[in-house]
mmCIF file of N, CA and C in Angstrom:
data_model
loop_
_atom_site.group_PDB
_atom_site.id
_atom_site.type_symbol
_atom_site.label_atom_id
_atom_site.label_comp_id
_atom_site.label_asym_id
_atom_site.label_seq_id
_atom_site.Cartn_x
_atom_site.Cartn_y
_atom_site.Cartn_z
ATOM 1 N N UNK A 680 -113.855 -49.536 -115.223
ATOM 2 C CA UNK A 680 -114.097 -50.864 -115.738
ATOM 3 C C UNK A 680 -112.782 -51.628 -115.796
ATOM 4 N N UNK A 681 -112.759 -52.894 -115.164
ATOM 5 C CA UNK A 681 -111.783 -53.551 -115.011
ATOM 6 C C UNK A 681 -111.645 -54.591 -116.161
ATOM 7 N N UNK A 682 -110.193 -55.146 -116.846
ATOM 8 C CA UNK A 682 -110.025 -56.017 -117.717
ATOM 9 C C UNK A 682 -109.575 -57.123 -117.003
ATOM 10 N N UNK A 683 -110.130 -58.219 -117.028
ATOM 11 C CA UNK A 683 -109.453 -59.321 -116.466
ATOM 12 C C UNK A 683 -109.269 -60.871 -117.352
ATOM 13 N N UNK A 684 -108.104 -61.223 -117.030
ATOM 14 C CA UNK A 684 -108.236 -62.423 -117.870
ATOM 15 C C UNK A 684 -107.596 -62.495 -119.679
ATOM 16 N N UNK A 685 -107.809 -63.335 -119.772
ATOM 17 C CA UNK A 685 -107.621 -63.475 -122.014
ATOM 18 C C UNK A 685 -108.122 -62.576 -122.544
ATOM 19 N N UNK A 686 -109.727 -62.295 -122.106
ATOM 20 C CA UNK A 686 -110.699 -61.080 -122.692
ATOM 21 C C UNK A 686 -110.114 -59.947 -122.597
ATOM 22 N N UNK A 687 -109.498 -59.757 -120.982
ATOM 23 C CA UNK A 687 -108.020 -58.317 -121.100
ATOM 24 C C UNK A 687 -107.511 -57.844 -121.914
ATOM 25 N N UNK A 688 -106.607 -58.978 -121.880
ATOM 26 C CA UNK A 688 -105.453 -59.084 -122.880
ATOM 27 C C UNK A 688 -105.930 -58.888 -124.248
ATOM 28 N N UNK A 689 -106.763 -59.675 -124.622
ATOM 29 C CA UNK A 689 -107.477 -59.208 -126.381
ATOM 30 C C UNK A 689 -107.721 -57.742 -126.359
ATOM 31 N N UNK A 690 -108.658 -57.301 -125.354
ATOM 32 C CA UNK A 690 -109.153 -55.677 -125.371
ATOM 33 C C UNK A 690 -107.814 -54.872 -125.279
ATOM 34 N N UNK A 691 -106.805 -54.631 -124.672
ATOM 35 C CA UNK A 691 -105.811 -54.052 -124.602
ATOM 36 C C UNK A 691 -104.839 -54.266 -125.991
ATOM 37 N N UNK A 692 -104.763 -55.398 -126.432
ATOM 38 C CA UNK A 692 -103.809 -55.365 -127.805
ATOM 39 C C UNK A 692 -104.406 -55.146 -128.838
ATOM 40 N N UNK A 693 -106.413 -55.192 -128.616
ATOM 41 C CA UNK A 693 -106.620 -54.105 -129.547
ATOM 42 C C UNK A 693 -106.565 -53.261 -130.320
ATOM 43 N N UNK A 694 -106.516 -52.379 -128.590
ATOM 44 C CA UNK A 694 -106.961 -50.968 -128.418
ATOM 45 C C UNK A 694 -105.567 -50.770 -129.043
ATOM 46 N N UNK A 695 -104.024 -51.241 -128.963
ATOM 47 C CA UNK A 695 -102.906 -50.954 -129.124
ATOM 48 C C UNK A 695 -102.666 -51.485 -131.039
ATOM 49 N N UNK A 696 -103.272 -52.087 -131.583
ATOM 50 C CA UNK A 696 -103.445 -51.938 -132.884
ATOM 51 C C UNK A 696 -104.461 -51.811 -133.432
ATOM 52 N N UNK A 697 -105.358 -50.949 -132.928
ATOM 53 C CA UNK A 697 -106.268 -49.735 -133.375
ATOM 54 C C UNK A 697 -105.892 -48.637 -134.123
ATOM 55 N N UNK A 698 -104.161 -48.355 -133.531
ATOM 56 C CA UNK A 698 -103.631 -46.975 -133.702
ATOM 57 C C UNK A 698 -103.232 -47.267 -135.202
ATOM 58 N N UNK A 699 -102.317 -48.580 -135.141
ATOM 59 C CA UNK A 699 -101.775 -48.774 -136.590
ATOM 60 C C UNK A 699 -102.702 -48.790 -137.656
ATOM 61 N N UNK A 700 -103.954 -49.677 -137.289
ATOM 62 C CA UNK A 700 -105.152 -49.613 -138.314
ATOM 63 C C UNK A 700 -105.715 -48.279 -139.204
ATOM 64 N N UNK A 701 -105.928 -47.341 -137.761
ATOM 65 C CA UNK A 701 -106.229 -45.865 -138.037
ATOM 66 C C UNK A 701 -105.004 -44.947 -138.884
ATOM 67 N N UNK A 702 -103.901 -45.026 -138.632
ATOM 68 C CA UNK A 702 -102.606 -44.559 -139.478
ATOM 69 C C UNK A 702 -103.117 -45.196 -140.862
ATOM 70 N N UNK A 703 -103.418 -46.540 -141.552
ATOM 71 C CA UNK A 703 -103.391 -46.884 -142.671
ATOM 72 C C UNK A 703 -104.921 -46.373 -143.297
ATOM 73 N N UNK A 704 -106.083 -46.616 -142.460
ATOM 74 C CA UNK A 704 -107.150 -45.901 -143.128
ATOM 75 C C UNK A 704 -106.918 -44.449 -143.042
ATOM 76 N N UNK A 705 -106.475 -44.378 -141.967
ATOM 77 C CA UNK A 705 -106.698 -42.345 -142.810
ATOM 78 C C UNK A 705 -105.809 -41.713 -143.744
ATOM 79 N N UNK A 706 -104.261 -42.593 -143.884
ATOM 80 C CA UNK A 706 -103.412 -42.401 -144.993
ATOM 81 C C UNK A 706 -104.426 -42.849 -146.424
ATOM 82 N N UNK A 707 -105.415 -43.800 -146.349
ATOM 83 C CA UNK A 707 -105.793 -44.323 -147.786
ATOM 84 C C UNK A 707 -107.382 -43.465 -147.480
ATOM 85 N N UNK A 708 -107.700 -43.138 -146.688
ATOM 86 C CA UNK A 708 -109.182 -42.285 -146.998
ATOM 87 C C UNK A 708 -108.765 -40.835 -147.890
ATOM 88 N N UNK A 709 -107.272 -40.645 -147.279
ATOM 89 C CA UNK A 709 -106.824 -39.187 -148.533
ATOM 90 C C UNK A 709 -106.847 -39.535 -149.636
ATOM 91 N N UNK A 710 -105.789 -40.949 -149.540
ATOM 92 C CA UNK A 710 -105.704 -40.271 -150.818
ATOM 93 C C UNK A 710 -106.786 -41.290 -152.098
ATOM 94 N N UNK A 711 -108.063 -41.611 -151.695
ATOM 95 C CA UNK A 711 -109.073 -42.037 -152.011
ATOM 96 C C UNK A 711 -109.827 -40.678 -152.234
ATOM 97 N N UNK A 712 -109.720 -39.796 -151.040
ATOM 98 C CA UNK A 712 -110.848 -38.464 -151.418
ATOM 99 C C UNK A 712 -109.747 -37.448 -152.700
ATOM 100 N N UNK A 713 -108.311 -37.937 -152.436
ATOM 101 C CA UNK A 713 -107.755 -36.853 -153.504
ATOM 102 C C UNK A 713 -107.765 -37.505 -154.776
ATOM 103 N N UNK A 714 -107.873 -38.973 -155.118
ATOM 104 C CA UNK A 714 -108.303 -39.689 -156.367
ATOM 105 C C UNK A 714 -109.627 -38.888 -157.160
ATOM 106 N N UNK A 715 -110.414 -39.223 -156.556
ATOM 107 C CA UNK A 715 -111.796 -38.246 -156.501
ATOM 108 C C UNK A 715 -111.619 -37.320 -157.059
ATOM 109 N N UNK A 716 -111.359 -36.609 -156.116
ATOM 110 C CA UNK A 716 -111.003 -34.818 -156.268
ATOM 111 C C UNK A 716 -110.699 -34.705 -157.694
ATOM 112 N N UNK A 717 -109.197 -35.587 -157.853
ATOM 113 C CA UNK A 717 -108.663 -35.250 -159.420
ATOM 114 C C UNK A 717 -109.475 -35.515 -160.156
ATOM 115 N N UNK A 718 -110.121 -36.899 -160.166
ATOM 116 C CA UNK A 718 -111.042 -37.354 -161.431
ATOM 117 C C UNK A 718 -112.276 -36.229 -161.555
ATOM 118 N N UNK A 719 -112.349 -35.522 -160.313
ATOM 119 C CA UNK A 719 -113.949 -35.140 -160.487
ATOM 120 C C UNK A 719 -113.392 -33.365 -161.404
ATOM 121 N N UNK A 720 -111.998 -32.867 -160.765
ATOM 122 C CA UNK A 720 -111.927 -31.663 -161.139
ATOM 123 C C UNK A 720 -110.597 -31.658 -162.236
ATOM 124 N N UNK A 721 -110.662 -32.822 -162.596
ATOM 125 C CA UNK A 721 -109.310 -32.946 -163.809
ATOM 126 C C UNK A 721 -107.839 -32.019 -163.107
ATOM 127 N N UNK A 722 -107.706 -32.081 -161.921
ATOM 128 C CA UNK A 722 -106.365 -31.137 -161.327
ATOM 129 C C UNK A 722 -105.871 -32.149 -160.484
ATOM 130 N N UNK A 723 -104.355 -32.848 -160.881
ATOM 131 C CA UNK A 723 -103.352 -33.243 -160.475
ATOM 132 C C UNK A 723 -103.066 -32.816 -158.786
ATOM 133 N N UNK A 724 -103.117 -31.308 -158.543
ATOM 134 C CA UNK A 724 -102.603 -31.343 -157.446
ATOM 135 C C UNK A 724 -103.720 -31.420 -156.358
ATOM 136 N N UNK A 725 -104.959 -32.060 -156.633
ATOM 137 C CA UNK A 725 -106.198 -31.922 -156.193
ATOM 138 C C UNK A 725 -105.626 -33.673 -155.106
ATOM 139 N N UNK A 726 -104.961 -34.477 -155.576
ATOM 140 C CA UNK A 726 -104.508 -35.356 -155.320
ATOM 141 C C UNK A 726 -103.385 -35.543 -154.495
ATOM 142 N N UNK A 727 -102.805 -34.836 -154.356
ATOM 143 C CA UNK A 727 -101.594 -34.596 -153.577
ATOM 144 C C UNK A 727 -102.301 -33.405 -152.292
ATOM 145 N N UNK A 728 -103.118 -32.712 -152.130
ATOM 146 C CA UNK A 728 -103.934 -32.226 -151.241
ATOM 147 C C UNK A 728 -104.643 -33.635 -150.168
ATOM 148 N N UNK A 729 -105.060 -34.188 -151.242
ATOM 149 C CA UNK A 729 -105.959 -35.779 -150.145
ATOM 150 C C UNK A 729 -104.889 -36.493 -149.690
ATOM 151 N N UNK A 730 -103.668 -36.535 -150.291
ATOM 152 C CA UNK A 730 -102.587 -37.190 -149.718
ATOM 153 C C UNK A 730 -101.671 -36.831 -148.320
ATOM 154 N N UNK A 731 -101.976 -35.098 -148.438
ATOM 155 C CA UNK A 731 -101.739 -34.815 -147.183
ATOM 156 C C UNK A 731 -102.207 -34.505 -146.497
ATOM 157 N N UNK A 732 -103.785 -34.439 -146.498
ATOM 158 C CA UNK A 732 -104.544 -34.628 -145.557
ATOM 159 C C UNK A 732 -104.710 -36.060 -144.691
ATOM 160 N N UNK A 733 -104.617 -36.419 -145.406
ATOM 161 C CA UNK A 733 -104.476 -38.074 -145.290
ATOM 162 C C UNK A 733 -103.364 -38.520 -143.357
ATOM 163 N N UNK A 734 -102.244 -37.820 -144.390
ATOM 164 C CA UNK A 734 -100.702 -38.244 -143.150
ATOM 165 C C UNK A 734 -101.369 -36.884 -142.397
ATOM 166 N N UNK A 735 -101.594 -35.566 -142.568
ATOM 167 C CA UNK A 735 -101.723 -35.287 -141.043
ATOM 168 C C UNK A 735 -103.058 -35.620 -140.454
ATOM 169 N N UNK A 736 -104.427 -36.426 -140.803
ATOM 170 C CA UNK A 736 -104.903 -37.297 -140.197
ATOM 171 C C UNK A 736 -104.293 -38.337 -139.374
ATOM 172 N N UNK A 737 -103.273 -38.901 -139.774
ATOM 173 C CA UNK A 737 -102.759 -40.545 -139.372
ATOM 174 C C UNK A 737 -101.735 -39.393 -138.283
ATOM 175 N N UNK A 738 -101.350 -38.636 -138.518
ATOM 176 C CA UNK A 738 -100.709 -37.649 -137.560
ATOM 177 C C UNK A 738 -101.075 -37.139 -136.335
ATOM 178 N N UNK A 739 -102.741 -36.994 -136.770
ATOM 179 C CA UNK A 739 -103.476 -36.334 -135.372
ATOM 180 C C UNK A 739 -103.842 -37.585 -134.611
ATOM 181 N N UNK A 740 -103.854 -39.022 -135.675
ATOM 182 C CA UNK A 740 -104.507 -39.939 -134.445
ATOM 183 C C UNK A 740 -103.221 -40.599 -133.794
ATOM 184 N N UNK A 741 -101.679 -39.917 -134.014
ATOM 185 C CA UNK A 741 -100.791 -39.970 -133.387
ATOM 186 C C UNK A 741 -100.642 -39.504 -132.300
ATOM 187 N N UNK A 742 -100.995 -38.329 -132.009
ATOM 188 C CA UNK A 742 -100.682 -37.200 -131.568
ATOM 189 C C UNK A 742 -101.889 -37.421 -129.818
ATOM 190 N N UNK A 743 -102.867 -37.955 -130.286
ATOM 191 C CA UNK A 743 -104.347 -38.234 -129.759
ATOM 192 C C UNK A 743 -103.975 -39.717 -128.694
ATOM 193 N N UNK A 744 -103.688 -40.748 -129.332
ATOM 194 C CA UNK A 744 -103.045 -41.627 -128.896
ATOM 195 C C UNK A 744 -102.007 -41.385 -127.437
ATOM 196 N N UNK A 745 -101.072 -40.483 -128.733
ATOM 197 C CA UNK A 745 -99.361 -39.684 -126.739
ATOM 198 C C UNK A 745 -100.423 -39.425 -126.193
ATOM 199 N N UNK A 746 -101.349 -38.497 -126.201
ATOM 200 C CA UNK A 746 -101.959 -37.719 -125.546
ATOM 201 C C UNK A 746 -102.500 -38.897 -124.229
ATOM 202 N N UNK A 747 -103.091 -39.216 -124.582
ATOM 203 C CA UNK A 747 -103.984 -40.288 -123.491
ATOM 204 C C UNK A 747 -103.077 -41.355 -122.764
ATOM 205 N N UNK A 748 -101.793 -41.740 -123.508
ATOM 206 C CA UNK A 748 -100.758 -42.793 -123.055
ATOM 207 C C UNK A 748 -100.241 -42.299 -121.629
ATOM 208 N N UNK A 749 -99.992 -40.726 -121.857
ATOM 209 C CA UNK A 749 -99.358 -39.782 -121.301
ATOM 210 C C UNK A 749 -100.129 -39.609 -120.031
ATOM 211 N N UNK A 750 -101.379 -39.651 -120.075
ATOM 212 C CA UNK A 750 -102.259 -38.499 -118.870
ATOM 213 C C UNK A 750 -102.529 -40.672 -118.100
ATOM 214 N N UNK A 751 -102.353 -41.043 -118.684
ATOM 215 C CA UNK A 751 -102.276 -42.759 -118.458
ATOM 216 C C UNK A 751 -100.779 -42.547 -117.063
ATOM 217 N N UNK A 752 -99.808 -42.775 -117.540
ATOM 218 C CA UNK A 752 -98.286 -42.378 -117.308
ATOM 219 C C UNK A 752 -98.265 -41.166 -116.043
ATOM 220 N N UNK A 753 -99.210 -40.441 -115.942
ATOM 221 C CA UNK A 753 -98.981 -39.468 -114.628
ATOM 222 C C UNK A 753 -99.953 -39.695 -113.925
ATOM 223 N N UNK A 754 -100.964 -40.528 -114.365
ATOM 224 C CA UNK A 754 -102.027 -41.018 -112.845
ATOM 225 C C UNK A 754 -100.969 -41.837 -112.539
ATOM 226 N N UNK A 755 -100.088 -42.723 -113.118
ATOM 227 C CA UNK A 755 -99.206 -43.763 -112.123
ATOM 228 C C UNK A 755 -98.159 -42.833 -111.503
ATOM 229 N N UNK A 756 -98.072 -41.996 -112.156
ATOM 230 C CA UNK A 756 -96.653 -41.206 -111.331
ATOM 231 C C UNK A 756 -97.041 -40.694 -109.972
ATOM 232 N N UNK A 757 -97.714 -40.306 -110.111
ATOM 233 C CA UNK A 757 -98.652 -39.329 -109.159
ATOM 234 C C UNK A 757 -99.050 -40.396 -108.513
ATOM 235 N N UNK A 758 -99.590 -41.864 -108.559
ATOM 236 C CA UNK A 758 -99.813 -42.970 -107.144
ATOM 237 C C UNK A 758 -99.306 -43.100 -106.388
ATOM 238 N N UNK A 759 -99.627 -42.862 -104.946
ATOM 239 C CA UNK A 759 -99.106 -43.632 -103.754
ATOM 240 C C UNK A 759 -98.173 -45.026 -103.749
ATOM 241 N N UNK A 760 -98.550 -45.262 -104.329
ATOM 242 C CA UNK A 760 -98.168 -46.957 -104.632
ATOM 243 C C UNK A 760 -96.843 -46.905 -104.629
ATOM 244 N N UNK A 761 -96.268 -45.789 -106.117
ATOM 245 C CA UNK A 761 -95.434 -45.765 -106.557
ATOM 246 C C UNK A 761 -94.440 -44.960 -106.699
ATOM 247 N N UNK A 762 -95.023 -44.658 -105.219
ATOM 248 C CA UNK A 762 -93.872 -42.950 -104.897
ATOM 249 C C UNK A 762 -92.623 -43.150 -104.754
ATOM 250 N N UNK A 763 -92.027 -44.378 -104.068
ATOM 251 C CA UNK A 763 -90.626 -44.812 -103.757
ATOM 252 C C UNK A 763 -90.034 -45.848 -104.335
ATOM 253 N N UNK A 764 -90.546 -45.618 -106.225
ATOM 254 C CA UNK A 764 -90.316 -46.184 -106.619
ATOM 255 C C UNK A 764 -89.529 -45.788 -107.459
ATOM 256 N N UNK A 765 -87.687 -46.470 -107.880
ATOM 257 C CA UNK A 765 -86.840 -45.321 -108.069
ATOM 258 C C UNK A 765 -86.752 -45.679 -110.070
ATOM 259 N N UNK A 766 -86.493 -44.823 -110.757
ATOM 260 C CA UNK A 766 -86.765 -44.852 -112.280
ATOM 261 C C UNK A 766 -85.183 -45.605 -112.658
ATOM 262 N N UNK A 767 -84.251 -44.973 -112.003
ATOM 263 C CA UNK A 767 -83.286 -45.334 -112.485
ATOM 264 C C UNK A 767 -82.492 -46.327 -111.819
ATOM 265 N N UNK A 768 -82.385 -47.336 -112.155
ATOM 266 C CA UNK A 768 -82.108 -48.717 -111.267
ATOM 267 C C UNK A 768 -80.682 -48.306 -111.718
ATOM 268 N N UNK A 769 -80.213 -48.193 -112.506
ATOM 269 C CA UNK A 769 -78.345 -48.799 -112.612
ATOM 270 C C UNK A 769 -77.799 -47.839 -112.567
ATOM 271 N N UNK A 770 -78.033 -46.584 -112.065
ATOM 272 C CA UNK A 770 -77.387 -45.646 -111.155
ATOM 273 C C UNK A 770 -77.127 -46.269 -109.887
ATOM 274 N N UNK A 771 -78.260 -46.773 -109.221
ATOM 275 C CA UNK A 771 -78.319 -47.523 -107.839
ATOM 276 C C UNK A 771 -77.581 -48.621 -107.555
ATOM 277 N N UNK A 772 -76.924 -49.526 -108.564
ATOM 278 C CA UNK A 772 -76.423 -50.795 -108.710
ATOM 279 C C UNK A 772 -75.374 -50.235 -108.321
ATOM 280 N N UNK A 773 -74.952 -49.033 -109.438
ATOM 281 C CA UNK A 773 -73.278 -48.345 -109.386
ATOM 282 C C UNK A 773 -72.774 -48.076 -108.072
ATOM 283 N N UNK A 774 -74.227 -47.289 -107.388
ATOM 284 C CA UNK A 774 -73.578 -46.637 -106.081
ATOM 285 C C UNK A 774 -73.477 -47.670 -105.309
ATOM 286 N N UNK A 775 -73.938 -48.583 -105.262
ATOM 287 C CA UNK A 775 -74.228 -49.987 -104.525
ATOM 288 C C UNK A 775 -72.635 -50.487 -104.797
ATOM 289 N N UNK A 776 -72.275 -50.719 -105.957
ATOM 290 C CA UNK A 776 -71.086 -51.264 -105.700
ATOM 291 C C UNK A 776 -69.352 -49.830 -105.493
ATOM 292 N N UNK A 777 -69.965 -48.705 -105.508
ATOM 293 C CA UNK A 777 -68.988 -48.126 -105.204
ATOM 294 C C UNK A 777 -68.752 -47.745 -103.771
ATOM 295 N N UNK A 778 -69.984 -48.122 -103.046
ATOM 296 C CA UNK A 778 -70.481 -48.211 -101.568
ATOM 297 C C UNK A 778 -69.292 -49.826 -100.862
ATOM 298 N N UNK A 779 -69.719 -50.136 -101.709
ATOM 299 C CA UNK A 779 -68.720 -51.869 -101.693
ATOM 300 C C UNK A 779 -67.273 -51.683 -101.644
ATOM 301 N N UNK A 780 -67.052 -51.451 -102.881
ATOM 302 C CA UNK A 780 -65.029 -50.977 -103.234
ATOM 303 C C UNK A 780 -64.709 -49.905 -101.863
ATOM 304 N N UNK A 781 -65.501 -48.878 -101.529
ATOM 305 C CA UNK A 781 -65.134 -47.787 -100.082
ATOM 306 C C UNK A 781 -64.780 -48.431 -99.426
ATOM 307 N N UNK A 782 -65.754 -49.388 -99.071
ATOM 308 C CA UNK A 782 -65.529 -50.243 -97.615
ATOM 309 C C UNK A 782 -64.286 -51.129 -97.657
#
């Protein structure tokens, strides 16, 4: 499915603060379920449990995110398109001008 246009652009900066959205609800769904927890079982550290469940939630939808950016990042590597296409430009400038000063 192709994005084209404004509608693109909206769907893509989304999808790209989706991630931040998801980091803040699953940091506050902990520590909402460890609020709970304490009130329901009168234990302090019942709360600090939802709190870190919480960050390694917002952690895994970190983690989930590289993941897909990544496998994104080696279908282009891996294109035809973009086989002779060189990563490091100002290595090339250098040799370019030390190719220059030789002569």
């Amino acid at each position: 499915m192709q994005k084209k246009g404004n509608l693109g652009k909206t769907v893509r900066g989304a999808e790209k603060l989706s991630l931040g959205i998801s980091i803040v609800v699953a940091v506050l769904m902990g520590v909402g379920i460890g609020l709970w927890l304490k009130n329901t079982f009168h234990q302090i550290w019942l709360l600090w449990f939802g709190v870190f469940w919480g960050i390694a939630a917002a952690i895994l939808n970190i983690k989930k995110e590289y993941d897909k950016l990544k496998r994104e990042w080696d279908k282009i590597k891996n294109d035809p398109r973009y086989k002779n296409y060189k990563i490091n430009k100002k290595k090339d400038e250098e040799d370019d001008y030390l190719e220059k000063f030789e002569k």
